Amino acid sequence: MSTYETMPFHLETERLILRPWAESDAAEFSDLLAERGKGKPPVERIRTSIGELLAATETTGIALLPIQRREEGDFIGYCGLIIGRSTLEEPEIAYELFQRAHGHGYATEAAGAVLEAAVATGRKRLWSTVATWNTASFRVLEKLAFERDHVSMEENGEVVWLTRTLP
Ligand SMILES: CC(C)(COP(=O)(O)OP(=O)(O)OC[C@H]1O[C@@H](n2cnc3c(N)ncnc32)[C@H](O)[C@@H]1OP(=O)(O)O)[C@@H](O)C(=O)NCCC(=O)NCCS
């Protein structure tokens, strides 16, 4: 059992709302994953994945949350905390947005709210792991005061570990 508070699952920023997954997000989540360029996962499988994400949150108290634009009301991606390559005590921040939503500062805005949510759980440190080619992701993390810590080598290439101490 974790000694940390459960992360708040409803976050609001100037332009965005982050809230828990609904089954009805499956089609758009599948479209988002299709932008990775390895085919579109069946919506049925994504519905199962959403169930698994919700179940994992029950035990960990941390979550990836869908991002909705407040004015347009549309789903543009997700942002949140995951164990990933790290630990429940010092989780990773993660985000992925539709290409049409890139370049408007949304990832930085969403990740800023997730960072505050992490502070609210009592955590003292976050991590993020980024492939060396991912300039946009490095820039988001730089804007949020993450610092490069070390590099690890994986099958698919080099991964940079960045960390952020929380107040
Ligand atoms: C990473 C990602 C979430 C960024 O989303 P976003 O909403 O466009 O990010 P923001 O607008 O908040 O910030 C992006 C910053 O990177 C900069 N940037 C983007 N592409 C760049 C490039 N090729 N070279 C240099 N800077 C770049 C932008 O100019 C911006 O910085 P600025 O505010 O100083 O101008 C988005 O590109 C994405 O979903 N990528 C695919 C999934 C992914 O890589 N996730 C992260 C895995 S670690």
mmCIF file of N, CA, C and O and ligand atoms in Angstrom, residues 95-97 101-108 129-130 134-137 139-140 143, ligand 1:
data_model
loop_
_atom_site.group_PDB
_atom_site.id
_atom_site.type_symbol
_atom_site.label_atom_id
_atom_site.label_comp_id
_atom_site.label_asym_id
_atom_site.label_seq_id
_atom_site.Cartn_x
_atom_site.Cartn_y
_atom_site.Cartn_z
ATOM 1 N N TYR A 95 2.416 12.029 -21.489
ATOM 2 C CA TYR A 95 1.405 12.777 -22.256
ATOM 3 C C TYR A 95 1.495 12.408 -23.722
ATOM 4 O O TYR A 95 2.558 12.022 -24.227
ATOM 5 N N GLU A 96 0.374 12.541 -24.399
ATOM 6 C CA GLU A 96 0.288 12.267 -25.840
ATOM 7 C C GLU A 96 -0.939 12.997 -26.364
ATOM 8 O O GLU A 96 -2.028 12.831 -25.829
ATOM 9 N N LEU A 97 -0.735 13.804 -27.390
ATOM 10 C CA LEU A 97 -1.817 14.620 -27.934
ATOM 11 C C LEU A 97 -1.987 14.355 -29.429
ATOM 12 O O LEU A 97 -1.004 14.045 -30.119
ATOM 13 N N ALA A 101 -3.608 19.032 -32.396
ATOM 14 C CA ALA A 101 -3.607 19.859 -31.178
ATOM 15 C C ALA A 101 -2.200 20.290 -30.761
ATOM 16 O O ALA A 101 -2.030 21.030 -29.795
ATOM 17 N N HIS A 102 -1.176 19.846 -31.510
ATOM 18 C CA HIS A 102 0.204 20.202 -31.136
ATOM 19 C C HIS A 102 0.467 21.689 -31.363
ATOM 20 O O HIS A 102 -0.150 22.313 -32.231
ATOM 21 N N GLY A 103 1.435 22.205 -30.618
ATOM 22 C CA GLY A 103 1.938 23.554 -30.879
ATOM 23 C C GLY A 103 1.112 24.685 -30.296
ATOM 24 O O GLY A 103 1.276 25.836 -30.673
ATOM 25 N N HIS A 104 0.220 24.366 -29.355
ATOM 26 C CA HIS A 104 -0.597 25.405 -28.715
ATOM 27 C C HIS A 104 -0.335 25.506 -27.214
ATOM 28 O O HIS A 104 -1.086 26.161 -26.493
ATOM 29 N N GLY A 105 0.679 24.799 -26.767
ATOM 30 C CA GLY A 105 0.985 24.839 -25.338
ATOM 31 C C GLY A 105 0.100 23.942 -24.485
ATOM 32 O O GLY A 105 0.142 24.004 -23.252
ATOM 33 N N TYR A 106 -0.709 23.100 -25.131
ATOM 34 C CA TYR A 106 -1.637 22.263 -24.350
ATOM 35 C C TYR A 106 -0.914 21.237 -23.482
ATOM 36 O O TYR A 106 -1.308 21.009 -22.336
ATOM 37 N N ALA A 107 0.130 20.590 -24.016
ATOM 38 C CA ALA A 107 0.836 19.572 -23.222
ATOM 39 C C ALA A 107 1.445 20.207 -21.978
ATOM 40 O O ALA A 107 1.351 19.656 -20.872
ATOM 41 N N THR A 108 2.038 21.373 -22.149
ATOM 42 C CA THR A 108 2.647 22.069 -21.013
ATOM 43 C C THR A 108 1.577 22.449 -19.985
ATOM 44 O O THR A 108 1.784 22.291 -18.771
ATOM 45 N N THR A 129 10.697 9.820 -18.968
ATOM 46 C CA THR A 129 11.693 9.174 -19.836
ATOM 47 C C THR A 129 11.328 9.463 -21.282
ATOM 48 O O THR A 129 10.181 9.264 -21.700
ATOM 49 N N VAL A 130 12.306 9.975 -22.011
ATOM 50 C CA VAL A 130 12.055 10.517 -23.345
ATOM 51 C C VAL A 130 13.104 9.998 -24.328
ATOM 52 O O VAL A 130 14.303 10.019 -24.024
ATOM 53 N N ASN A 134 13.002 13.165 -29.358
ATOM 54 C CA ASN A 134 11.706 13.803 -29.109
ATOM 55 C C ASN A 134 11.830 15.241 -28.585
ATOM 56 O O ASN A 134 11.574 15.534 -27.420
ATOM 57 N N THR A 135 12.221 16.128 -29.485
ATOM 58 C CA THR A 135 12.491 17.530 -29.122
ATOM 59 C C THR A 135 11.303 18.210 -28.445
ATOM 60 O O THR A 135 11.479 18.945 -27.477
ATOM 61 N N ALA A 136 10.086 17.970 -28.966
ATOM 62 C CA ALA A 136 8.902 18.637 -28.404
ATOM 63 C C ALA A 136 8.704 18.225 -26.942
ATOM 64 O O ALA A 136 8.417 19.073 -26.079
ATOM 65 N N SER A 137 8.895 16.938 -26.672
ATOM 66 C CA SER A 137 8.716 16.459 -25.300
ATOM 67 C C SER A 137 9.783 17.040 -24.361
ATOM 68 O O SER A 137 9.475 17.441 -23.234
ATOM 69 N N ARG A 139 11.183 19.868 -24.664
ATOM 70 C CA ARG A 139 10.849 21.285 -24.475
ATOM 71 C C ARG A 139 9.733 21.439 -23.428
ATOM 72 O O ARG A 139 9.793 22.318 -22.577
ATOM 73 N N VAL A 140 8.723 20.559 -23.507
ATOM 74 C CA VAL A 140 7.642 20.586 -22.510
ATOM 75 C C VAL A 140 8.235 20.428 -21.107
ATOM 76 O O VAL A 140 7.931 21.192 -20.188
ATOM 77 N N LYS A 143 10.191 23.415 -19.885
ATOM 78 C CA LYS A 143 9.308 24.501 -19.440
ATOM 79 C C LYS A 143 8.762 24.230 -18.045
ATOM 80 O O LYS A 143 8.393 25.159 -17.327
HETATM 81 C C1 LIG B 1 5.173 15.926 -26.909
HETATM 82 C C2 LIG B 1 3.798 16.528 -27.166
HETATM 83 C C3 LIG B 1 2.823 16.000 -26.124
HETATM 84 C C4 LIG B 1 3.900 18.058 -27.061
HETATM 85 O O1 LIG B 1 2.573 18.611 -27.151
HETATM 86 P P1 LIG B 1 2.317 20.170 -27.431
HETATM 87 O O2 LIG B 1 0.964 20.504 -26.883
HETATM 88 O O3 LIG B 1 2.601 20.500 -28.835
HETATM 89 O O4 LIG B 1 3.440 20.830 -26.493
HETATM 90 P P2 LIG B 1 3.564 22.381 -26.099
HETATM 91 O O5 LIG B 1 2.915 23.198 -27.163
HETATM 92 O O6 LIG B 1 3.089 22.543 -24.704
HETATM 93 O O7 LIG B 1 5.144 22.585 -26.096
HETATM 94 C C5 LIG B 1 5.922 22.090 -27.178
HETATM 95 C C6 LIG B 1 7.209 22.870 -27.243
HETATM 96 O O8 LIG B 1 8.127 22.173 -28.088
HETATM 97 C C7 LIG B 1 8.528 23.013 -29.152
HETATM 98 N N1 LIG B 1 8.765 22.152 -30.300
HETATM 99 C C8 LIG B 1 7.900 21.316 -30.896
HETATM 100 N N2 LIG B 1 8.500 20.669 -31.909
HETATM 101 C C9 LIG B 1 9.761 21.108 -31.940
HETATM 102 C C10 LIG B 1 10.900 20.814 -32.769
HETATM 103 N N3 LIG B 1 10.821 19.910 -33.739
HETATM 104 N N4 LIG B 1 12.055 21.461 -32.525
HETATM 105 C C11 LIG B 1 12.149 22.364 -31.524
HETATM 106 N N5 LIG B 1 11.107 22.691 -30.705
HETATM 107 C C12 LIG B 1 9.944 22.058 -30.917
HETATM 108 C C13 LIG B 1 7.390 23.974 -29.315
HETATM 109 O O9 LIG B 1 7.804 25.139 -30.005
HETATM 110 C C14 LIG B 1 7.051 24.236 -27.849
HETATM 111 O O10 LIG B 1 7.997 25.059 -27.211
HETATM 112 P P3 LIG B 1 7.782 26.669 -27.005
HETATM 113 O O11 LIG B 1 6.567 26.811 -26.129
HETATM 114 O O12 LIG B 1 9.033 27.095 -26.378
HETATM 115 O O13 LIG B 1 7.546 27.226 -28.382
HETATM 116 C C15 LIG B 1 3.279 16.167 -28.573
HETATM 117 O O14 LIG B 1 4.242 16.503 -29.510
HETATM 118 C C16 LIG B 1 2.921 14.691 -28.724
HETATM 119 O O15 LIG B 1 1.817 14.271 -28.370
HETATM 120 N N6 LIG B 1 3.842 13.885 -29.278
HETATM 121 C C17 LIG B 1 3.605 12.466 -29.486
HETATM 122 C C18 LIG B 1 3.591 11.694 -28.177
HETATM 123 C C19 LIG B 1 4.825 11.878 -27.364
HETATM 124 O O16 LIG B 1 5.915 12.018 -27.907
HETATM 125 N N7 LIG B 1 4.674 11.917 -26.049
HETATM 126 C C20 LIG B 1 5.786 12.099 -25.116
HETATM 127 C C21 LIG B 1 6.531 10.828 -24.911
HETATM 128 S S1 LIG B 1 7.904 11.091 -23.772
#
